[in-house]
């Protein structure tokens, strides 16, 4: 198994090209099942999660190629069953459910279990689909939707943690082929949902309101082939932003869209970071340590849960006391015990991490528990005294394209050991 070996101390400096968004590309790839025609998707990051989604599409009957960041798919026929073996490896595979129901009127998919960031039920997905006419039952760990007669309806999709990103995606995709008008209330507003809606509109879907809490979809009889470019990955950009800040560096996040990071930019500025947004991307720098923060993660446009772990790494070496509360996945704190092993002073009170900024961290062998936790440990390694070994690097390869090469190009001392 690969590990990343990081020697702390270098300031990140230079320009990094931000890749296409993983969380946009995954549902967009699933949406290609909605049409028998050819779809061409550019700016797709080469990540293990993407490769895995392509494998799912192929197993469901699509012809798929992936070259130089461009995926071409053609799903002339689609089978209606996704086995456990495919779902258990990647929870996001649940987003093929909406397209399968829309295309075939039935689906069987294994229910994804929990994962290291906490309990991740799909009850809201199933409720939304049932209201459209796709009633499901669960047996032996599988969700069966034997027959769907999709009819548009007004659906409330909120849950106790707010809106759901992939749940909104699934219902929106199914509704593109429902009879009449579907209105999704309390829809997720994330840029990735908006990107999927743009993709569906290019296919011929009639959608308005994407990017707001209320999305309206008027069902159509058929959807066609499409060419589309995926938006830049705001979480990758945010991770490199924190890399620049934690090392007191100076980095241009080339291609990053500042509109997708309004909250993050604002919060980092109020801690003392310099940010300049221009046509090339976001320029981030600081010449001194930042000030501490009191922050709660929220659905978009709030501070993203997918940057909470990286922010914990930054605040562990920022003077003062920071309080970081996780509102989306309240037990997404596996990184804290590893940061503690590196010398961070942190306590967990409920879903709030209390970080007392220390002068420095010390390099140590640490274990990545999930994608963003591994990114946090790499960031911590960049400023730690000595060497940090981040094990179980496959987690980071799920969501960051060539992270070691990109960091090295910015001056970091980081090696991948096979
Ligand atoms: N929830 C329910 N029931 C549901 C669906 C969600 O209770 O049926 C709860 C979840 O347990 C959670 C909250 O609602 O507490 C929000 O979850 P959401 O459904 O929005 O998450 P997701 O769509 O499964 C996507 C991203 C995650 C990101 C979350 C939140 C993809 C492929 N995944 O997951 O990304 O953390 O939205 O923004 O888009 C990552 O990239 O590291 C990652 C985990």
PDB file of C-alpha atoms and ligand atoms in Angstrom, residues 22-24 26-27 49 90-95 115 117-127 157 159-169 188 190 192 233-235 298-300 304-307 326-330 332 370-373 398-400, ligand 1:
ATOM      1  CA  UNK A  22     -15.031  15.039  -8.439  1.00  0.00           C
ATOM      2  CA  UNK A  23     -18.410  15.669  -6.845  1.00  0.00           C
ATOM      3  CA  UNK A  24     -19.728  17.257 -10.038  1.00  0.00           C
ATOM      4  CA  UNK A  26     -19.735  11.637 -10.430  1.00  0.00           C
ATOM      5  CA  UNK A  27     -23.468  12.491 -10.774  1.00  0.00           C
ATOM      6  CA  UNK A  49     -13.647   7.281  -7.541  1.00  0.00           C
ATOM      7  CA  UNK A  90     -18.135   3.957  -3.248  1.00  0.00           C
ATOM      8  CA  UNK A  91     -21.164   5.451  -1.592  1.00  0.00           C
ATOM      9  CA  UNK A  92     -21.667   7.972  -4.384  1.00  0.00           C
ATOM     10  CA  UNK A  93     -22.658   5.081  -6.669  1.00  0.00           C
ATOM     11  CA  UNK A  94     -26.170   5.629  -5.236  1.00  0.00           C
ATOM     12  CA  UNK A  95     -26.563   8.458  -7.768  1.00  0.00           C
ATOM     13  CA  UNK A 115     -18.680   5.053   6.213  1.00  0.00           C
ATOM     14  CA  UNK A 117     -17.436  10.029   8.206  1.00  0.00           C
ATOM     15  CA  UNK A 118     -20.568   8.739   9.925  1.00  0.00           C
ATOM     16  CA  UNK A 119     -24.025   7.369   9.350  1.00  0.00           C
ATOM     17  CA  UNK A 120     -25.121   8.059   5.781  1.00  0.00           C
ATOM     18  CA  UNK A 121     -28.694   6.911   5.225  1.00  0.00           C
ATOM     19  CA  UNK A 122     -30.540   7.239   1.887  1.00  0.00           C
ATOM     20  CA  UNK A 123     -34.026   7.638   3.373  1.00  0.00           C
ATOM     21  CA  UNK A 124     -34.538  11.083   1.813  1.00  0.00           C
ATOM     22  CA  UNK A 125     -33.521   9.819  -1.647  1.00  0.00           C
ATOM     23  CA  UNK A 126     -36.068   6.994  -1.322  1.00  0.00           C
ATOM     24  CA  UNK A 127     -38.797   9.254   0.050  1.00  0.00           C
ATOM     25  CA  UNK A 157     -36.431  17.118   0.430  1.00  0.00           C
ATOM     26  CA  UNK A 159     -33.778  16.353   6.507  1.00  0.00           C
ATOM     27  CA  UNK A 160     -32.538  16.933  10.026  1.00  0.00           C
ATOM     28  CA  UNK A 161     -29.112  17.939   8.691  1.00  0.00           C
ATOM     29  CA  UNK A 162     -30.553  20.238   6.018  1.00  0.00           C
ATOM     30  CA  UNK A 163     -30.621  19.500   2.302  1.00  0.00           C
ATOM     31  CA  UNK A 164     -29.046  16.470   0.628  1.00  0.00           C
ATOM     32  CA  UNK A 165     -26.731  16.850  -2.353  1.00  0.00           C
ATOM     33  CA  UNK A 166     -26.974  13.415  -3.970  1.00  0.00           C
ATOM     34  CA  UNK A 167     -30.615  13.080  -2.846  1.00  0.00           C
ATOM     35  CA  UNK A 168     -31.451  16.289  -4.768  1.00  0.00           C
ATOM     36  CA  UNK A 169     -29.462  14.922  -7.737  1.00  0.00           C
ATOM     37  CA  UNK A 188     -29.376  21.438  -2.193  1.00  0.00           C
ATOM     38  CA  UNK A 190     -24.256  23.327  -4.078  1.00  0.00           C
ATOM     39  CA  UNK A 192     -22.179  20.609  -8.141  1.00  0.00           C
ATOM     40  CA  UNK A 233     -13.108  21.392  -7.847  1.00  0.00           C
ATOM     41  CA  UNK A 234     -13.804  23.919  -5.076  1.00  0.00           C
ATOM     42  CA  UNK A 235     -12.665  21.520  -2.347  1.00  0.00           C
ATOM     43  CA  UNK A 298     -23.138  24.348   6.764  1.00  0.00           C
ATOM     44  CA  UNK A 299     -24.700  23.462   3.470  1.00  0.00           C
ATOM     45  CA  UNK A 300     -23.757  25.748   0.558  1.00  0.00           C
ATOM     46  CA  UNK A 304     -18.234  23.190   3.526  1.00  0.00           C
ATOM     47  CA  UNK A 305     -17.963  20.076   5.681  1.00  0.00           C
ATOM     48  CA  UNK A 306     -15.486  18.783   3.082  1.00  0.00           C
ATOM     49  CA  UNK A 307     -12.989  21.407   4.312  1.00  0.00           C
ATOM     50  CA  UNK A 326     -19.531  20.055  12.323  1.00  0.00           C
ATOM     51  CA  UNK A 327     -23.211  20.375  11.438  1.00  0.00           C
ATOM     52  CA  UNK A 328     -23.464  18.075   8.400  1.00  0.00           C
ATOM     53  CA  UNK A 329     -21.690  14.903   9.591  1.00  0.00           C
ATOM     54  CA  UNK A 330     -21.452  15.334  13.404  1.00  0.00           C
ATOM     55  CA  UNK A 332     -16.612  13.457  11.035  1.00  0.00           C
ATOM     56  CA  UNK A 370     -11.063   9.076   4.832  1.00  0.00           C
ATOM     57  CA  UNK A 371     -10.451  11.400   1.928  1.00  0.00           C
ATOM     58  CA  UNK A 372     -10.521  14.800   3.630  1.00  0.00           C
ATOM     59  CA  UNK A 373      -8.895  13.495   6.814  1.00  0.00           C
ATOM     60  CA  UNK A 398     -10.049   8.927  -4.358  1.00  0.00           C
ATOM     61  CA  UNK A 399     -10.398  12.699  -4.495  1.00  0.00           C
ATOM     62  CA  UNK A 400      -7.138  14.539  -5.260  1.00  0.00           C
TER      63      UNK A 400
HETATM   64  N1  LIG B   1     -28.816  12.473   4.896  1.00  0.00           N
HETATM   65  C1  LIG B   1     -29.862  11.785   5.447  1.00  0.00           C
HETATM   66  N2  LIG B   1     -30.657  11.046   4.609  1.00  0.00           N
HETATM   67  C2  LIG B   1     -30.439  10.990   3.273  1.00  0.00           C
HETATM   68  C3  LIG B   1     -29.364  11.688   2.712  1.00  0.00           C
HETATM   69  C4  LIG B   1     -28.559  12.434   3.560  1.00  0.00           C
HETATM   70  O1  LIG B   1     -30.091  11.823   6.646  1.00  0.00           O
HETATM   71  O2  LIG B   1     -31.212  10.295   2.572  1.00  0.00           O
HETATM   72  C5  LIG B   1     -27.952  13.269   5.771  1.00  0.00           C
HETATM   73  C6  LIG B   1     -26.499  12.795   5.761  1.00  0.00           C
HETATM   74  O3  LIG B   1     -26.307  11.706   6.635  1.00  0.00           O
HETATM   75  C7  LIG B   1     -25.765  14.056   6.169  1.00  0.00           C
HETATM   76  C8  LIG B   1     -26.564  15.146   5.481  1.00  0.00           C
HETATM   77  O4  LIG B   1     -27.870  14.584   5.253  1.00  0.00           O
HETATM   78  O5  LIG B   1     -25.846  14.214   7.561  1.00  0.00           O
HETATM   79  C9  LIG B   1     -26.016  15.653   4.178  1.00  0.00           C
HETATM   80  O6  LIG B   1     -25.627  14.574   3.336  1.00  0.00           O
HETATM   81  P1  LIG B   1     -25.693  14.661   1.762  1.00  0.00           P
HETATM   82  O7  LIG B   1     -26.768  13.752   1.282  1.00  0.00           O
HETATM   83  O8  LIG B   1     -25.752  16.085   1.295  1.00  0.00           O
HETATM   84  O9  LIG B   1     -24.295  14.025   1.353  1.00  0.00           O
HETATM   85  P2  LIG B   1     -24.007  13.245   0.012  1.00  0.00           P
HETATM   86  O10 LIG B   1     -24.840  13.824  -1.061  1.00  0.00           O
HETATM   87  O11 LIG B   1     -24.068  11.803   0.246  1.00  0.00           O
HETATM   88  C10 LIG B   1     -22.140  14.828  -0.905  1.00  0.00           C
HETATM   89  C11 LIG B   1     -20.677  14.743  -1.219  1.00  0.00           C
HETATM   90  C12 LIG B   1     -19.882  14.624   0.078  1.00  0.00           C
HETATM   91  C13 LIG B   1     -20.192  15.864   0.939  1.00  0.00           C
HETATM   92  C14 LIG B   1     -21.700  15.960   1.184  1.00  0.00           C
HETATM   93  C15 LIG B   1     -22.104  17.218   1.940  1.00  0.00           C
HETATM   94  C16 LIG B   1     -20.599  13.664  -3.369  1.00  0.00           C
HETATM   95  C17 LIG B   1     -20.228  12.485  -4.172  1.00  0.00           C
HETATM   96  N3  LIG B   1     -20.416  13.579  -2.059  1.00  0.00           N
HETATM   97  O12 LIG B   1     -22.476  13.618  -0.239  1.00  0.00           O
HETATM   98  O13 LIG B   1     -18.514  14.657  -0.302  1.00  0.00           O
HETATM   99  O14 LIG B   1     -19.534  15.762   2.166  1.00  0.00           O
HETATM  100  O15 LIG B   1     -22.396  15.979  -0.088  1.00  0.00           O
HETATM  101  O16 LIG B   1     -21.698  18.349   1.255  1.00  0.00           O
HETATM  102  O17 LIG B   1     -21.036  14.667  -3.910  1.00  0.00           O
HETATM  103  C18 LIG B   1     -16.216  14.256  -0.059  1.00  0.00           C
HETATM  104  O18 LIG B   1     -16.051  14.678  -1.222  1.00  0.00           O
HETATM  105  O19 LIG B   1     -15.252  14.057   0.735  1.00  0.00           O
HETATM  106  C19 LIG B   1     -17.568  13.982   0.424  1.00  0.00           C
HETATM  107  C20 LIG B   1     -17.813  13.178   1.448  1.00  0.00           C
END
